[in-house]
Coordinates of C-alpha atoms in Angstrom, one line a residue:
X245 CA -23.0 -20.4 2.4
X246 CA -20.3 -21.5 4.8
X247 CA -16.7 -21.4 3.7
X248 CA -13.9 -23.2 5.5
X249 CA -10.9 -20.8 5.3
X250 CA -7.6 -22.6 5.2
X251 CA -5.2 -20.1 3.7
X252 CA -1.9 -21.3 2.2
X253 CA 1.4 -19.9 3.5
X254 CA 2.5 -17.0 1.4
X255 CA 5.1 -18.3 -1.0
X256 CA 6.4 -18.0 -4.6
X257 CA 4.9 -21.2 -5.9
X258 CA 1.3 -21.4 -4.7
X259 CA 0.4 -18.1 -3.0
X260 CA 2.5 -15.3 -4.4
X261 CA 0.3 -12.5 -3.0
X262 CA -0.1 -10.9 -6.4
X263 CA -3.3 -8.8 -6.5
X264 CA -5.8 -9.9 -9.2
X265 CA -7.0 -7.6 -11.9
X266 CA -10.7 -7.2 -12.4
X267 CA -12.3 -10.7 -12.5
X268 CA -13.3 -11.8 -16.0
X269 CA -14.2 -15.5 -15.5
X270 CA -14.8 -18.3 -13.0
X271 CA -12.8 -21.4 -14.0
X272 CA -13.9 -24.9 -13.1
X273 CA -11.4 -27.7 -12.4
X274 CA -11.4 -31.4 -11.3
X275 CA -8.9 -32.8 -8.8
X276 CA -7.7 -35.6 -11.1
X277 CA -7.8 -37.8 -8.0
X278 CA -11.1 -39.6 -7.1
X279 CA -12.5 -39.0 -3.6
X280 CA -10.1 -36.1 -3.0
X281 CA -10.7 -33.9 0.1
X282 CA -10.3 -30.2 0.9
X283 CA -7.5 -31.0 3.3
X284 CA -5.8 -33.1 0.8
X285 CA -5.9 -30.3 -1.8
X286 CA -4.6 -27.9 0.8
X287 CA -1.7 -30.2 1.6
X288 CA -0.8 -30.6 -2.1
X289 CA -0.8 -26.8 -2.7
X290 CA 1.1 -26.2 0.6
X291 CA 3.7 -28.8 -0.3
X292 CA 4.7 -26.6 -3.2
X293 CA 5.9 -23.7 -1.0
X294 CA 9.5 -24.8 -1.1
X295 CA 9.6 -25.2 -4.9
X296 CA 9.8 -29.0 -5.0
X297 CA 6.5 -29.6 -6.8
X298 CA 6.2 -26.8 -9.2
X299 CA 3.6 -24.1 -9.3
X300 CA -0.1 -24.6 -8.6
X301 CA -3.1 -23.5 -6.5
X302 CA -6.8 -22.5 -6.7
X303 CA -9.0 -20.3 -4.7
X304 CA -11.7 -22.9 -3.7
X305 CA -12.3 -26.7 -3.5
X306 CA -15.8 -28.2 -3.2
X307 CA -15.7 -31.6 -1.4
X308 CA -17.8 -34.6 -2.1
X309 CA -20.0 -33.8 0.9
X310 CA -20.5 -30.2 -0.3
X311 CA -18.1 -28.6 2.2
X312 CA -16.3 -25.6 0.6
X313 CA -12.6 -24.8 1.3
X314 CA -10.9 -21.5 0.5
X315 CA -7.1 -21.4 0.1
X316 CA -6.5 -17.8 -1.0
X317 CA -8.2 -14.4 -0.5
X318 CA -10.3 -13.6 -3.5
X319 CA -8.2 -10.6 -4.4
X320 CA -5.0 -12.7 -4.7
X321 CA -3.9 -14.6 -7.8
X322 CA -3.8 -18.4 -7.8
X323 CA -1.8 -20.5 -10.2
X324 CA -4.6 -22.6 -11.8
X325 CA -4.5 -21.9 -15.5
X326 CA -0.8 -21.4 -16.2
X327 CA 0.3 -22.6 -19.7
X328 CA 2.8 -21.9 -22.4
X329 CA -0.1 -21.6 -24.8
X330 CA -3.7 -20.4 -24.6
X331 CA -6.8 -20.7 -26.7
X332 CA -8.2 -17.7 -28.4
X333 CA -10.8 -17.5 -25.6
X334 CA -8.1 -17.7 -23.0
X335 CA -6.2 -14.9 -24.6
X336 CA -9.4 -12.8 -24.8
X337 CA -9.3 -12.8 -21.0
X338 CA -5.6 -11.9 -20.7
X339 CA -2.2 -12.8 -22.0
X340 CA -1.9 -14.4 -18.6
X341 CA -5.4 -15.5 -17.5
X342 CA -4.3 -16.4 -13.9
X343 CA -4.3 -12.6 -13.3
X344 CA -8.1 -12.2 -13.9
X345 CA -9.8 -15.4 -12.9
X346 CA -11.0 -17.3 -9.9
X347 CA -10.4 -21.1 -9.7
X348 CA -12.8 -23.7 -8.3
X349 CA -11.6 -27.3 -7.8
X350 CA -14.4 -29.9 -7.7
X351 CA -14.1 -33.3 -6.0
X352 CA -15.3 -36.3 -7.9
X353 CA -16.2 -40.0 -7.5
X354 CA -14.1 -41.7 -10.2
X355 CA -11.6 -41.2 -13.0
X356 CA -14.4 -40.0 -15.3
X357 CA -14.9 -37.1 -13.0
X358 CA -18.5 -37.7 -12.1
X359 CA -19.5 -35.6 -9.1
X360 CA -21.8 -36.3 -6.1
X361 CA -25.0 -34.4 -5.9
X362 CA -23.6 -32.4 -3.0
X363 CA -20.5 -31.4 -5.0
X364 CA -22.6 -30.4 -7.9
X365 CA -25.1 -28.4 -5.9
X366 CA -22.6 -26.5 -3.8
X367 CA -20.4 -25.8 -6.9
X368 CA -23.4 -24.3 -8.6
X369 CA -24.1 -22.1 -5.6
X370 CA -20.5 -21.0 -5.2
X371 CA -20.2 -20.2 -8.9
X372 CA -23.5 -18.3 -8.8
X373 CA -22.4 -16.3 -5.8
X374 CA -19.1 -15.4 -7.4
X375 CA -20.6 -14.2 -10.7
X376 CA -22.9 -12.0 -8.6
X377 CA -20.1 -10.7 -6.6
X378 CA -18.1 -9.7 -9.7
X379 CA -21.0 -8.6 -11.9
X380 CA -20.4 -11.4 -14.4
X381 CA -22.7 -13.5 -16.6
X382 CA -23.4 -17.2 -16.4
X383 CA -21.4 -17.5 -19.7
X384 CA -18.3 -16.3 -17.8
X385 CA -18.3 -19.6 -16.0
X386 CA -15.7 -21.6 -18.0
X387 CA -13.3 -24.6 -17.7
X388 CA -9.6 -25.1 -17.5
X389 CA -9.7 -26.8 -20.9
X390 CA -11.5 -23.8 -22.5
X391 CA -8.6 -21.5 -21.3
X392 CA -5.6 -23.6 -22.2
X393 CA -6.9 -26.0 -24.8
X394 CA -4.8 -29.1 -24.0
X395 CA -6.1 -30.3 -20.6
X396 CA -9.2 -32.4 -20.2
X397 CA -10.2 -30.5 -17.1
X398 CA -12.7 -31.0 -15.7
X399 CA -12.8 -34.4 -17.4
X400 CA -16.6 -34.8 -16.8
X401 CA -17.4 -31.6 -18.7
X402 CA -14.7 -32.3 -21.3
X403 CA -16.3 -35.6 -22.2
X404 CA -19.9 -34.5 -21.7
X405 CA -20.3 -31.0 -23.0
X406 CA -24.0 -31.1 -22.4
X407 CA -23.3 -31.4 -18.6
X408 CA -21.5 -28.1 -18.7
X409 CA -24.6 -26.6 -20.3
X410 CA -26.7 -28.2 -17.5
X411 CA -24.4 -26.8 -14.9
X412 CA -24.8 -23.3 -16.3
X413 CA -28.6 -23.7 -16.5
X414 CA -28.5 -24.8 -12.8
X415 CA -26.6 -21.6 -12.0
X416 CA -29.2 -19.5 -13.7
X417 CA -31.9 -21.4 -11.8
X418 CA -30.1 -20.9 -8.6
X419 CA -29.8 -17.1 -9.2
X420 CA -33.5 -16.9 -9.9
X421 CA -35.0 -19.2 -7.2
X422 CA -32.4 -20.9 -5.0
X423 CA -30.3 -18.2 -3.4
X424 CA -32.6 -17.6 -0.4
X425 CA -30.8 -18.1 2.9
X426 CA -32.2 -18.3 6.5
X427 CA -30.5 -16.9 9.6
X428 CA -29.8 -19.7 12.1
X429 CA -29.4 -17.2 14.9
X430 CA -29.3 -13.5 15.4
X431 CA -26.4 -12.2 13.3
X432 CA -24.9 -8.8 12.7
X433 CA -25.0 -7.4 9.2
X434 CA -21.9 -5.4 8.4
X435 CA -21.2 -2.7 5.8
X436 CA -18.1 -4.6 4.5
X437 CA -16.6 -8.0 5.3
X438 CA -15.7 -7.8 9.0
X439 CA -16.5 -4.1 9.0
X440 CA -18.9 -1.9 10.9
X441 CA -22.2 -3.2 12.2
X442 CA -25.3 -1.8 10.4
X443 CA -28.3 -4.0 11.5
X444 CA -29.3 -7.4 12.9
X445 CA -30.7 -10.2 10.9
X446 CA -33.0 -12.1 13.3
X447 CA -33.1 -15.9 13.7
X448 CA -35.4 -17.4 11.2
X449 CA -35.4 -14.3 9.0
X450 CA -35.0 -15.0 5.2
X451 CA -32.9 -12.9 2.9
X452 CA -31.3 -13.2 -0.6
X453 CA -27.6 -13.9 -1.0
X454 CA -26.2 -11.8 -3.9
X455 CA -22.4 -12.5 -3.6
X456 CA -19.6 -13.8 -1.5
X457 CA -16.2 -12.4 -0.5
X458 CA -13.7 -14.3 1.5
X459 CA -16.3 -16.3 3.5
X460 CA -18.6 -13.3 4.0
X461 CA -22.0 -13.6 2.4
X462 CA -23.3 -10.5 0.7
X463 CA -27.1 -10.2 1.3
X464 CA -29.9 -8.0 0.1
X465 CA -32.6 -6.8 2.5
X466 CA -35.5 -4.3 2.4
X467 CA -34.3 -0.7 3.3
X468 CA -36.3 2.4 4.1
X469 CA -36.5 3.6 0.5
X470 CA -34.7 1.0 -1.6
X471 CA -32.9 -2.4 -1.2
X472 CA -29.8 -2.3 1.0
X473 CA -26.8 -4.6 1.0
X474 CA -24.5 -5.9 3.7
X475 CA -22.3 -8.8 4.7
X476 CA -22.8 -11.6 7.2
X477 CA -20.8 -14.6 8.2
X478 CA -21.7 -17.8 6.5
X479 CA -21.6 -19.6 9.9
X480 CA -25.0 -18.2 10.7
X481 CA -26.9 -18.9 7.5
X482 CA -28.6 -22.1 6.2

């Protein structure tokens, strides 16, 4: 899974640099702007750095063509579920759920919030990789509305609850059958993201993705006595 990293400038209003507590949920959002783009979302979040447009940001955006943008490191807090009031579910996460959640913005076709197949498929894969990374369950994938109670976000899931159930079923299916990746060239496998080299994954070799951390794909491969794990750049996987 390839991630386009476009990090926001550190600032009080969209990238405060606050470290996240242990992750408890992955929160889905819509852009509330049909045909929005990853660059457009970046520009909107970045425009807040001087305090003129309030607080707001998210960790990821999945475009209509399936490209995935990342705006914050995964260990930093985003302002994506801030509210004066929270649902009982939101408060079960934290008194301030921004501090323990990852936010995914999803592009959409229209004001109903309907997504392209590419947005849906890549959002499923991203959510699946994140719950693997943090040891969560599919039921820990939630919505902005479920956390705050007063926003119809994502609108498609708000108006079509069965579609959220389908999304979660697709994540389960992805985790069972769809998270196989293929090396598009010889690629170094590292112990940690950007860390020491441990082995080479050869071109054409298949492996299983079991997580994602700041653009580095966590993979599982056969070891000498048990399965081993390492990180590779998403630029070299298909």
